[in-house]
Short mmCIF file of C-alpha atoms in Angstrom, two decimals:
data_model
loop_
_atom_site.label_atom_id
_atom_site.label_comp_id
_atom_site.label_asym_id
_atom_site.label_seq_id
_atom_site.Cartn_x
_atom_site.Cartn_y
_atom_site.Cartn_z
CA MET A 5 108.29 102.58 50.69
CA ASN A 6 110.50 105.39 49.40
CA PRO A 7 113.55 106.37 51.50
CA GLY A 8 112.62 110.04 51.26
CA LEU A 9 112.74 112.65 48.54
CA LEU A 10 115.89 114.30 47.24
CA GLY A 11 116.36 116.27 44.06
CA LYS A 12 117.17 119.42 42.14
CA PHE A 13 115.15 121.11 39.41
CA SER A 14 115.76 124.03 37.06
CA PRO A 15 113.03 125.49 34.83
CA GLN A 16 115.78 126.55 32.44
CA GLY A 17 116.96 122.97 31.91
CA PRO A 18 116.68 121.15 28.58
CA GLY A 19 113.03 120.30 27.89
CA ASN A 20 111.84 116.77 27.16
CA SER A 21 108.56 114.89 27.30
CA SER A 22 109.23 113.10 30.58
CA CYS A 23 107.41 113.66 33.85
CA GLU A 24 109.30 112.47 36.93
CA VAL A 25 107.32 111.67 40.07
CA PHE A 26 108.97 111.53 43.50
CA PHE A 27 106.67 110.03 46.15
CA ASP A 28 107.19 109.49 49.87
CA GLY A 29 104.39 108.07 52.02
CA HIS A 30 101.35 105.90 51.41
CA LEU A 31 97.86 106.46 50.01
CA HIS A 32 94.71 105.29 51.79
CA ASN A 33 92.28 105.53 48.87
CA ARG A 34 94.24 103.54 46.30
CA GLN A 35 91.33 101.48 45.01
CA ALA A 36 88.89 104.38 44.71
CA LEU A 37 91.56 106.50 43.08
CA ALA A 38 92.34 103.81 40.51
CA LEU A 39 88.65 103.52 39.61
CA ASN A 40 88.27 107.30 39.24
CA LEU A 41 91.29 107.32 36.96
CA GLY A 42 89.90 104.52 34.78
CA MET A 43 92.71 102.16 35.79
CA ASP A 44 92.21 98.44 36.33
CA ALA A 45 91.83 98.09 40.11
CA LYS A 46 93.04 94.48 39.89
CA GLU A 47 96.44 95.52 38.55
CA LYS A 48 99.28 96.37 40.89
CA TYR A 49 100.22 100.03 40.81
CA SER A 50 102.70 101.93 42.92
CA ASP A 51 101.52 105.07 44.67
CA ALA A 52 103.78 107.04 42.31
CA ASP A 53 101.94 105.52 39.31
CA LEU A 54 98.61 106.63 40.73
CA VAL A 55 99.96 110.13 41.38
CA ARG A 56 101.34 110.36 37.82
CA ASN A 57 97.94 109.51 36.34
CA ALA A 58 96.12 111.80 38.78
CA TYR A 59 98.38 114.69 37.73
CA ALA A 60 97.72 113.91 34.05
CA LYS A 61 93.93 113.97 34.62
CA TRP A 62 93.41 116.73 37.19
CA GLY A 63 96.55 118.83 36.85
CA GLU A 64 97.57 120.81 39.91
CA ASP A 65 94.23 120.07 41.60
CA PHE A 66 95.05 116.38 42.01
CA PRO A 67 96.21 116.60 45.70
CA ARG A 68 92.58 117.25 46.69
CA GLU A 69 91.74 113.77 45.46
CA LEU A 70 94.33 112.04 47.64
CA SER A 71 93.89 110.55 51.09
CA GLY A 72 96.82 109.45 53.20
CA SER A 73 100.21 110.74 54.30
CA PHE A 74 102.43 111.96 51.50
CA ALA A 75 105.13 114.30 50.24
CA ILE A 76 105.08 114.54 46.44
CA ALA A 77 107.37 116.23 43.94
CA ILE A 78 106.74 116.27 40.18
CA ALA A 79 109.33 117.46 37.67
CA ASP A 80 107.28 118.17 34.53
CA HIS A 81 110.05 118.60 32.00
CA ALA A 82 107.67 119.03 29.05
CA LYS A 83 106.19 122.17 30.67
CA GLN A 84 109.44 123.09 32.44
CA LYS A 85 107.54 123.17 35.70
CA PHE A 86 108.06 121.77 39.18
CA PHE A 87 105.11 120.93 41.44
CA ALA A 88 105.02 119.63 45.02
CA ALA A 89 102.38 118.85 47.67
CA ARG A 90 102.28 117.78 51.31
CA ASP A 91 99.52 115.93 53.17
CA PRO A 92 97.05 117.93 55.32
CA MET A 93 98.27 116.58 58.68
CA GLY A 94 101.91 117.26 57.80
CA ILE A 95 102.98 113.70 58.58
CA ARG A 96 105.49 113.54 55.72
CA PRO A 97 108.08 116.35 55.69
CA PHE A 98 108.98 118.42 52.64
CA PHE A 99 111.78 121.03 52.56
CA TYR A 100 113.01 123.20 49.72
CA ALA A 101 115.41 126.02 48.93
CA HIS A 102 115.55 128.38 45.94
CA VAL A 103 119.26 128.51 45.08
CA ARG A 104 120.82 129.99 41.93
CA GLU A 105 117.66 129.69 39.81
CA ASN A 106 117.28 126.07 40.91
CA ILE A 107 115.08 124.49 43.53
CA LEU A 108 116.58 121.97 45.90
CA PHE A 109 114.02 119.71 47.55
CA ALA A 110 114.19 116.91 50.08
CA SER A 111 112.17 115.23 52.82
CA ASP A 112 115.21 115.44 55.11
CA LEU A 113 116.21 118.93 56.21
CA SER A 114 119.87 118.01 56.62
CA ARG A 115 120.22 116.97 52.96
CA ILE A 116 119.66 120.60 51.92
CA ALA A 117 121.37 122.22 54.92
CA ARG A 118 124.59 120.33 54.04
CA HIS A 119 124.36 120.92 50.29
CA PRO A 120 127.41 122.81 48.94
CA ASP A 121 125.21 125.40 47.16
CA PHE A 122 123.32 126.30 50.32
CA SER A 123 124.33 128.97 52.85
CA ARG A 124 123.74 127.93 56.48
CA ALA A 125 122.89 131.41 57.79
CA PRO A 126 120.54 131.21 60.81
CA ASN A 127 116.97 132.46 60.60
CA GLU A 128 116.78 134.52 63.79
CA GLU A 129 113.08 135.25 63.38
CA THR A 130 112.08 131.57 63.43
CA ILE A 131 114.45 130.90 66.33
CA ALA A 132 112.76 133.69 68.31
CA PHE A 133 109.32 132.12 67.82
CA HIS A 134 110.69 128.73 68.77
CA LEU A 135 112.22 130.04 72.01
CA ALA A 136 108.80 131.47 72.94
CA ASN A 137 107.24 128.03 72.41
CA LEU A 138 105.22 129.36 69.47
CA TYR A 139 105.31 127.33 66.26
CA VAL A 140 103.00 129.40 64.08
CA LEU A 141 105.51 130.16 61.30
CA GLN A 142 104.88 126.87 59.55
CA GLY A 143 106.70 127.73 56.32
CA THR A 144 110.13 128.50 57.80
CA THR A 145 113.06 126.62 59.31
CA PHE A 146 116.04 127.67 61.41
CA TYR A 147 118.05 128.37 58.25
CA ARG A 148 117.48 131.48 56.18
CA GLY A 149 116.28 130.48 52.73
CA LEU A 150 115.50 126.87 53.65
CA GLU A 151 111.72 126.57 53.74
CA ARG A 152 109.27 123.86 54.74
CA LEU A 153 106.11 123.31 52.75
CA PRO A 154 103.26 123.73 55.27
CA PRO A 155 100.78 120.88 55.70
CA GLY A 156 97.94 120.92 53.18
CA HIS A 157 99.87 123.19 50.80
CA CYS A 158 101.28 122.81 47.31
CA LEU A 159 104.13 124.55 45.50
CA ARG A 160 104.73 125.48 41.86
CA PHE A 161 108.10 126.58 40.47
CA ASP A 162 108.65 127.65 36.86
CA SER A 163 110.24 130.45 34.84
CA ARG A 164 107.77 132.95 36.34
CA GLY A 165 108.83 132.22 39.92
CA LEU A 166 107.90 130.19 42.98
CA TYR A 167 104.36 130.11 44.39
CA VAL A 168 102.93 128.37 47.45
CA LYS A 169 99.20 128.00 48.05
CA LYS A 170 96.81 126.02 50.24
CA PHE A 171 94.96 123.15 48.57
CA TRP A 172 93.17 121.86 51.70
CA SER A 173 91.22 123.51 54.49
CA PHE A 174 89.70 121.74 57.45
CA SER A 175 85.98 121.56 56.84
CA PRO A 176 84.22 119.02 59.08
CA ARG A 177 81.10 117.80 57.32
CA PRO A 178 78.09 116.49 59.24
CA GLU A 179 77.63 112.80 58.49
CA ASN A 180 75.06 110.28 59.56
CA TYR A 181 76.95 107.62 61.46
CA ARG A 182 75.05 104.40 62.04
CA GLY A 183 74.49 103.40 65.63
CA GLY A 184 75.77 105.40 68.56
CA HIS A 185 78.94 107.43 68.88
CA ALA A 186 80.95 104.51 70.26
CA GLU A 187 79.97 102.24 67.35
CA ALA A 188 80.81 104.93 64.79
CA CYS A 189 84.15 105.60 66.49
CA LEU A 190 85.03 101.91 66.43
CA SER A 191 84.19 101.65 62.73
CA LEU A 192 86.43 104.61 61.92
CA LEU A 193 89.24 103.28 64.09
CA ARG A 194 89.06 99.96 62.25
CA GLY A 195 89.25 101.74 58.91
CA ALA A 196 92.21 103.87 59.98
CA VAL A 197 94.17 100.85 61.25
CA SER A 198 93.34 98.84 58.12
CA ASP A 199 94.55 101.66 55.84
CA SER A 200 97.83 101.76 57.77
CA LEU A 201 98.61 98.21 56.61
CA ALA A 202 98.73 99.04 52.90
CA GLY A 203 101.87 97.79 51.18
CA VAL A 204 103.72 96.54 54.25
CA GLY A 205 105.26 93.27 55.36
CA ARG A 206 106.03 92.59 58.98
CA ILE A 207 104.48 95.17 61.32
CA GLY A 208 105.81 96.51 64.60
CA LEU A 209 103.81 98.49 67.14
CA LEU A 210 105.42 100.72 69.74
CA ALA A 211 103.36 99.79 72.79
CA SER A 212 103.31 101.41 76.21
CA GLY A 213 100.34 99.69 77.84
CA GLY A 214 98.28 102.87 77.40
CA LEU A 215 94.86 103.18 75.77
CA ASP A 216 96.04 104.50 72.39
CA SER A 217 98.68 101.94 71.41
CA SER A 218 96.76 99.08 73.07
CA SER A 219 93.66 99.89 71.02
CA ILE A 220 95.69 99.74 67.81
CA ALA A 221 97.03 96.32 68.89
CA ALA A 222 93.47 95.07 69.53
CA LEU A 223 92.38 96.15 66.04
CA LEU A 224 95.52 94.94 64.28
CA ILE A 225 95.05 91.35 65.37
CA GLU A 226 91.80 91.23 63.38
CA SER A 227 93.94 91.03 60.22
CA ILE A 228 97.61 90.64 61.18
CA LYS A 229 99.73 89.63 64.17
CA PRO A 230 102.06 92.53 65.05
CA THR A 231 105.19 92.43 67.16
CA LEU A 232 104.91 94.64 70.23
CA LEU A 233 108.01 96.77 70.78
CA SER A 234 108.40 98.39 74.15
CA ALA A 235 110.97 100.71 75.68
CA LYS A 236 112.20 99.46 79.04
CA PHE A 237 113.12 102.47 81.17
CA GLN A 238 114.90 102.49 84.46
CA ALA A 239 112.34 104.92 85.89
CA PRO A 240 108.90 103.40 86.64
CA SER A 241 107.18 106.69 85.71
CA ALA A 242 108.00 106.14 82.02
CA SER A 243 106.21 102.83 81.45
CA ASP A 244 103.79 100.41 83.01
CA ARG A 245 105.21 96.92 82.63
CA GLY A 246 102.19 95.30 84.27
CA LEU A 247 99.68 96.65 81.75
CA LEU A 248 102.03 95.92 78.88
CA LYS A 249 102.37 92.28 79.94
CA LEU A 250 98.60 92.07 80.32
CA LEU A 251 98.22 93.34 76.75
CA ALA A 252 100.73 90.86 75.31
CA ASP A 253 99.28 87.92 77.23
CA HIS A 254 95.67 88.80 76.45
CA PHE A 255 96.27 88.84 72.67
CA GLN A 256 99.12 86.30 72.71
CA LEU A 257 101.44 88.72 70.94
CA PRO A 258 105.25 88.61 70.91
CA LEU A 259 106.74 91.34 73.09
CA GLU A 260 110.26 92.63 72.45
CA THR A 261 111.85 95.17 74.78
CA PHE A 262 114.78 97.51 74.29
CA SER A 263 116.53 100.02 76.52
CA PRO A 264 116.78 103.56 75.09
CA GLU A 265 119.02 104.71 77.93
CA GLU A 266 121.63 102.04 77.20
CA ASN A 267 121.75 102.99 73.52
CA LEU A 268 122.16 106.74 73.91
CA ALA A 269 125.94 106.53 74.18
CA SER A 270 126.13 105.57 70.49
CA VAL A 271 124.64 108.90 69.36
CA ASP A 272 127.26 111.42 68.24
CA PHE A 273 125.68 114.85 68.71
CA ASN A 274 128.47 116.48 66.68
CA GLU A 275 127.73 114.44 63.54
CA ASP A 276 124.08 113.51 63.94
CA PRO A 277 121.97 115.08 61.14
CA LEU A 278 119.04 115.14 63.57
CA MET A 279 120.66 118.11 65.26
CA GLU A 280 120.25 120.19 62.09
CA ASP A 281 116.81 121.16 63.41
CA LEU A 282 116.79 123.01 66.72
CA TYR A 283 113.40 121.50 67.49
CA SER A 284 115.28 118.35 68.53
CA GLU A 285 114.85 117.35 72.13
CA PRO A 286 116.47 114.45 74.00
CA SER A 287 113.24 112.48 74.39
CA PHE A 288 113.07 112.07 70.60
CA LEU A 289 116.09 109.82 70.95
CA ILE A 290 113.75 107.07 72.13
CA PHE A 291 113.05 106.45 68.45
CA ARG A 292 116.70 105.91 67.46
CA PRO A 293 117.20 102.68 69.45
CA LEU A 294 113.60 101.69 68.60
CA LEU A 295 114.30 101.89 64.86
CA GLU A 296 117.66 100.13 65.14
CA PHE A 297 116.08 97.40 67.26
CA ALA A 298 113.18 97.00 64.79
CA ARG A 299 115.58 96.66 61.86
CA ARG A 300 117.40 93.86 63.60
CA GLN A 301 114.03 92.14 63.97
CA GLY A 302 113.33 92.52 60.23
CA ILE A 303 110.66 95.17 60.81
CA ARG A 304 110.55 98.21 58.51
CA THR A 305 107.10 99.64 59.29
CA LEU A 306 106.14 100.73 62.79
CA LEU A 307 102.75 101.92 63.96
CA LEU A 308 102.49 104.52 66.73
CA GLY A 309 99.58 105.41 68.97
CA HIS A 310 100.58 109.08 68.78
CA GLY A 311 97.57 111.36 68.41
CA GLY A 312 95.01 110.00 70.84
CA ASP A 313 95.71 112.63 73.49
CA ASP A 314 95.65 115.45 70.93
CA LEU A 315 92.46 114.35 69.21
CA PHE A 316 90.24 112.87 71.91
CA THR A 317 91.07 115.34 74.71
CA PRO A 318 89.67 118.87 74.28
CA PRO A 319 91.49 122.06 75.34
CA THR A 320 90.73 122.94 78.95
CA ASN A 321 88.58 125.93 78.01
CA TYR A 322 85.78 123.51 77.07
CA LEU A 323 84.56 124.39 80.56
CA SER A 324 83.32 127.69 79.08
CA ALA A 325 80.91 125.70 76.91
CA LEU A 326 79.40 124.06 79.98
CA LEU A 327 79.06 127.46 81.68
CA ALA A 328 77.47 129.11 78.63
CA ARG A 329 74.91 126.29 78.36
CA GLY A 330 74.01 126.45 82.05
CA ARG A 331 75.38 122.98 82.75
CA PHE A 332 76.36 123.98 86.28
CA PRO A 333 76.36 120.50 87.90
CA SER A 334 78.56 119.15 85.08
CA LEU A 335 80.84 122.19 85.40
CA ALA A 336 81.20 121.67 89.15
CA ARG A 337 82.05 117.99 88.70
CA GLU A 338 84.63 118.74 86.01
CA ILE A 339 86.37 121.39 88.12
CA ALA A 340 86.35 119.15 91.21
CA SER A 341 87.85 116.24 89.26
CA ARG A 342 90.61 118.32 87.66
CA ASN A 343 91.54 120.57 90.57
CA ASP A 344 94.92 120.00 92.22
CA ALA A 345 97.06 121.61 94.90
CA SER A 346 98.66 124.05 92.43
CA SER A 347 95.36 125.56 91.26
CA SER A 348 92.34 126.50 93.36
CA SER A 349 88.79 125.81 92.16
CA LEU A 350 88.10 129.53 91.78
CA ASN A 351 91.24 130.06 89.73
CA TYR A 352 90.32 127.11 87.53
CA LEU A 353 86.80 128.47 87.07
CA TYR A 354 88.11 131.91 86.13
CA SER A 355 90.91 130.77 83.83
CA TYR A 356 89.07 128.16 81.79
CA ALA A 357 85.35 129.01 82.08
CA LEU A 358 84.85 132.72 82.85
CA ARG A 359 87.77 134.37 81.09
CA PRO A 360 87.02 132.97 77.61
CA LEU A 361 83.44 134.25 77.89
CA LEU A 362 84.21 137.63 79.45
CA ALA A 363 87.01 138.62 77.09
CA ASN A 364 86.46 141.64 74.87
CA THR A 365 86.69 139.37 71.85
CA PRO A 366 84.96 136.04 71.27
CA PHE A 367 88.17 134.11 71.68
CA SER A 368 90.42 133.34 74.60
CA ARG A 369 94.19 133.60 74.71
CA LEU A 370 95.10 130.12 75.78
CA ARG A 371 98.16 129.76 77.97
CA GLU A 372 99.60 127.09 75.72
CA PHE A 373 99.67 129.55 72.82
CA PHE A 374 100.28 132.92 74.50
CA PRO A 375 102.94 133.15 77.17
CA ARG A 376 102.54 136.57 78.82
CA ARG A 377 106.26 137.16 78.88
CA ALA A 378 109.40 135.55 77.55
CA PRO A 379 110.09 132.10 79.01
CA PRO A 380 112.77 132.03 81.74
CA GLY A 381 116.24 132.38 80.29
CA VAL A 382 115.01 133.87 76.99
CA LYS A 383 115.77 137.57 76.57
CA ASN A 384 112.76 139.82 76.08
CA HIS A 385 114.52 142.22 73.72
CA PHE A 386 115.26 139.35 71.32
CA LEU A 387 111.56 138.45 71.11
CA LYS A 388 110.55 142.11 70.84
CA LYS A 389 112.95 142.53 67.92
CA PHE A 390 110.64 140.34 65.85
CA GLU A 391 107.39 141.25 67.69
CA VAL A 392 106.95 137.57 68.45
CA LEU A 393 104.12 137.68 71.01
CA PRO A 394 101.81 140.17 69.25
CA ARG A 395 102.38 138.58 65.82
CA ALA A 396 101.68 135.07 67.12
CA ALA A 397 98.59 136.35 68.91
CA GLU A 398 97.32 137.92 65.69
CA ILE A 399 98.00 134.81 63.60
CA LEU A 400 96.08 132.61 66.02
CA ARG A 401 93.33 135.21 66.55
CA LEU A 402 92.62 135.38 62.83
CA ALA A 403 92.75 131.60 62.46
CA ARG A 404 90.33 131.19 65.39
CA LYS A 405 88.04 133.91 64.00
CA GLU A 406 87.96 132.25 60.58
CA PHE A 407 87.12 128.88 62.11
CA LEU A 408 84.28 130.33 64.20
CA ARG A 409 82.94 132.28 61.21
CA THR A 410 82.99 129.21 58.98
CA HIS A 411 82.04 126.45 61.39
CA GLY A 412 80.60 128.10 64.50
CA GLY A 413 80.41 126.06 67.66
CA PRO A 414 81.90 126.62 71.14
CA LEU A 415 85.26 128.27 71.68
CA TYR A 416 87.00 125.08 72.78
CA ARG A 417 86.33 123.54 69.37
CA ALA A 418 88.11 126.40 67.61
CA ASP A 419 91.07 126.02 69.95
CA HIS A 420 91.04 122.26 69.37
CA TYR A 421 91.43 123.10 65.67
CA LEU A 422 94.32 125.47 66.43
CA ARG A 423 96.09 122.82 68.46
CA LEU A 424 95.87 120.24 65.67
CA PHE A 425 96.41 122.32 62.55
CA VAL A 426 97.72 125.83 63.27
CA GLY A 427 100.09 125.59 66.24
CA GLY A 428 102.63 123.65 64.17
CA ALA A 429 104.16 121.70 67.07
CA TYR A 430 102.72 118.37 65.97
CA SER A 431 103.86 118.57 62.35
CA HIS A 432 107.32 119.43 63.69
CA ARG A 433 107.27 116.26 65.77
CA PHE A 434 106.21 114.23 62.75
CA GLU A 435 109.14 115.66 60.80
CA GLN A 436 111.64 114.71 63.46
CA GLN A 437 110.39 111.16 63.72
CA GLU A 438 110.08 110.69 59.95
CA MET A 439 113.60 111.98 59.27
CA MET A 440 115.02 109.54 61.80
CA ALA A 441 113.05 106.68 60.26
CA MET A 442 114.16 107.53 56.72
CA ARG A 443 117.83 107.55 57.71
CA LEU A 444 117.46 103.99 58.94
CA GLY A 445 115.30 102.72 56.05
CA CYS A 446 112.09 102.52 58.11
CA GLU A 447 108.82 104.41 58.34
CA PHE A 448 106.23 105.30 60.96
CA ARG A 449 102.47 105.25 60.48
CA TYR A 450 99.89 107.00 62.66
CA PRO A 451 96.36 105.52 62.51
CA LEU A 452 94.96 107.96 65.09
CA HIS A 453 95.74 110.95 62.86
CA ASP A 454 93.30 109.78 60.20
CA LEU A 455 91.30 112.76 58.88
CA ARG A 456 88.04 110.80 58.99
CA LEU A 457 88.54 110.40 62.74
CA VAL A 458 89.25 114.12 63.07
CA ASN A 459 86.05 114.96 61.19
CA PHE A 460 84.09 112.63 63.48
CA VAL A 461 85.53 114.02 66.73
CA PHE A 462 84.67 117.60 65.76
CA GLN A 463 80.98 116.66 65.60
CA LEU A 464 80.83 115.11 69.05
CA PRO A 465 79.26 116.74 72.10
CA ILE A 466 81.74 117.63 74.80
CA GLU A 467 80.53 114.84 77.08
CA GLU A 468 81.92 112.29 74.61
CA LEU A 469 85.42 113.72 75.02
CA SER A 470 85.56 114.52 78.73
CA ARG A 471 83.14 113.61 81.49
CA HIS A 472 83.63 113.80 85.26
CA GLY A 473 87.37 114.28 84.79
CA VAL A 474 87.71 111.21 82.54
CA SER A 475 89.11 111.95 79.06
CA LYS A 476 88.61 110.09 75.76
CA VAL A 477 85.15 108.91 76.81
CA VAL A 478 84.00 107.88 73.32
CA PHE A 479 87.33 106.15 72.64
CA ARG A 480 87.09 104.12 75.85
CA ASN A 481 83.49 103.16 75.12
CA ALA A 482 84.38 102.13 71.57
CA MET A 483 86.98 99.68 72.89
CA ARG A 484 84.65 98.11 75.47
CA GLY A 485 84.87 94.33 75.14
CA LEU A 486 87.96 94.53 72.92
CA LEU A 487 90.50 95.61 75.55
CA PRO A 488 90.99 94.35 79.09
CA ASP A 489 89.26 96.81 81.43
CA PRO A 490 92.41 97.74 83.42
CA ILE A 491 93.94 99.05 80.17
CA ARG A 492 90.74 100.62 78.82
CA ARG A 493 90.04 102.55 82.01
CA GLN A 494 93.51 103.67 83.05
CA GLU A 495 94.27 107.41 82.95
CA ARG A 496 97.99 107.35 83.65
CA PHE A 497 100.29 109.61 81.61
CA GLN A 498 103.89 108.61 81.12
CA ASP A 499 106.84 110.79 82.05
CA TYR A 500 109.90 110.51 79.81
CA THR A 501 112.03 112.94 81.82
CA CYS A 502 114.28 110.02 82.74
CA LEU A 503 115.31 109.67 79.09
CA ASP A 504 116.16 113.36 78.83
CA GLN A 505 118.32 113.09 81.92
CA ALA A 506 120.00 109.90 80.74
CA SER A 507 120.88 111.49 77.40
CA LEU A 508 122.36 114.54 79.13
CA SER A 509 124.40 112.32 81.43
CA ARG A 510 125.77 110.03 78.69
CA GLN A 511 126.62 112.95 76.41
CA ALA A 512 128.00 115.14 79.19
CA GLU A 513 131.42 115.75 77.58
CA THR A 514 130.04 116.57 74.13
CA LEU A 515 127.39 118.83 75.61
CA LYS A 516 130.00 120.58 77.72
CA GLN A 517 131.69 121.64 74.47
CA PHE A 518 128.36 122.89 73.09
CA ARG A 519 127.65 124.88 76.22
CA ALA A 520 131.03 126.58 75.98
CA ARG A 521 130.06 128.09 72.62
CA LEU A 522 126.35 128.76 72.71
CA LYS A 523 125.46 130.51 69.45
CA LEU A 524 122.06 131.48 70.82
CA ALA A 525 123.80 133.38 73.61
CA ASP A 526 126.12 135.05 71.08
CA MET A 527 123.16 136.36 69.09
CA GLY A 528 121.58 137.73 72.29
CA ALA A 529 118.69 135.26 72.38
CA ILE A 530 119.26 133.53 75.72
CA ASP A 531 120.92 134.12 79.07
CA ALA A 532 123.87 131.70 79.03
CA ARG A 533 124.32 131.75 82.81
CA TYR A 534 120.65 130.93 83.49
CA PHE A 535 120.76 128.21 80.84
CA ASN A 536 123.84 126.49 82.25
CA VAL A 537 122.70 126.60 85.87
CA ASN A 538 119.32 125.08 85.04
CA TRP A 539 120.82 122.56 82.65
CA ASP A 540 122.95 121.24 85.54
CA LYS A 541 119.88 121.07 87.79
CA PHE A 542 117.91 119.21 85.15
CA ALA A 543 120.69 116.72 84.49
CA ALA A 544 120.87 116.09 88.25
CA ALA A 545 117.08 115.48 88.31
CA GLU A 546 116.54 118.57 90.47
CA ALA A 547 114.33 120.30 87.90
CA THR A 548 111.72 119.00 85.44
CA ASP A 549 112.24 121.42 82.55
CA VAL A 550 114.90 123.59 80.93
#
């Protein structure tokens, strides 16, 4: 495991025959890659060795041959060229800045932001998109001139300039899976979990008692005995201790608990490099005490169940597919099972079934992507300055149109693709978690974000993802007989609001200083009065969002 990338390259530097490879992450297809490169598969090679040989054989096309999570930088001094690539899911972060004819690169944003050669001028355009909850500008950060390499892209820097291009596009290929959907899903889940064990020692698993993390535990014990790590919250809405104990007892696994709320006081918001990225939110601080606790237990690699909700639950406008196919009884059952007091059945039918079909274009403007106006507290004129809403709408419209032209299928599948690969929110979350892990000498791995699983899910009929109000149908069926039924069937979602409120309470004095000098208010982006009033309500548990 590499503790992140950090370096500086100049194409005008003295040439020599060396080729430096900087690698962060882990490869899934090590054995197949070694065979394709003519290397002895029985020998022990580092991932960097495999990348070096792949670059020598395939040149700048080599990232297409890789499978896994990775951020790669190659300083080819013989050709006075710099080359970099980032994995398609964006699990490993990669940042760079072009400064004084040099390129600074790192997998930790703060390492560049605090570099003496870098100016920390804010990027107001990216901040505006962020405040509108739109993360479609995947190549920018909150600092002007500090860029992020988008997922599935590569970069070349030489005397002719700097170029970024896409090396990977999502292209689900029909495959013949043996057996039924549940059997195929289980086989792919086993492969994804197995690949996550490459090159690690003692394994930790962040477990909540939910379906996703519990399924990983059930598959891990087929080859290794992990330690279950669980956050013990004061609020019962954030965890289910009963299901977690059932999981540990059923598989006879050690269970270690830690309290995030008790550890928040040790975080200095003034000095914490995490705060270099405005995407930070208090709930991410659950990972700080988790990583520190894991280190004390001698654990350096932690598996997360993150991704199950994103992958195995379709966007709500899948109801339009049922309507278009005349599946009226199924549509009625779905609406009845999902309807609540805040939304009538007719409103649900219009918003998620009729509107996508009756729009003037063959795509719907999903609420999660297109807020009709600026969020409360955000000033409209600031968003209009950068044409945030129309530009984001156009970016997502074109991406949706391209997906439908290339792959076809119902509208919900195109929006499922947007949620995973275009919206940008998930790769931002990966970056936050990975930067925290690197600073503490650890790493996270995410079996449920395996691209083979993604390819499989995009071929499934809608009934395998959601049926009668029950989500993750194929996932639950795949784990039948492997998980206790109370865990396999439960639909409960956890609420981490208590952690947000605890962090605000424990950091009240520091945050009071921040609120007295809000730079976003100074630049005309937010209403400081609205922000402060609602912050106080949130900290007092009188509101659920700020």
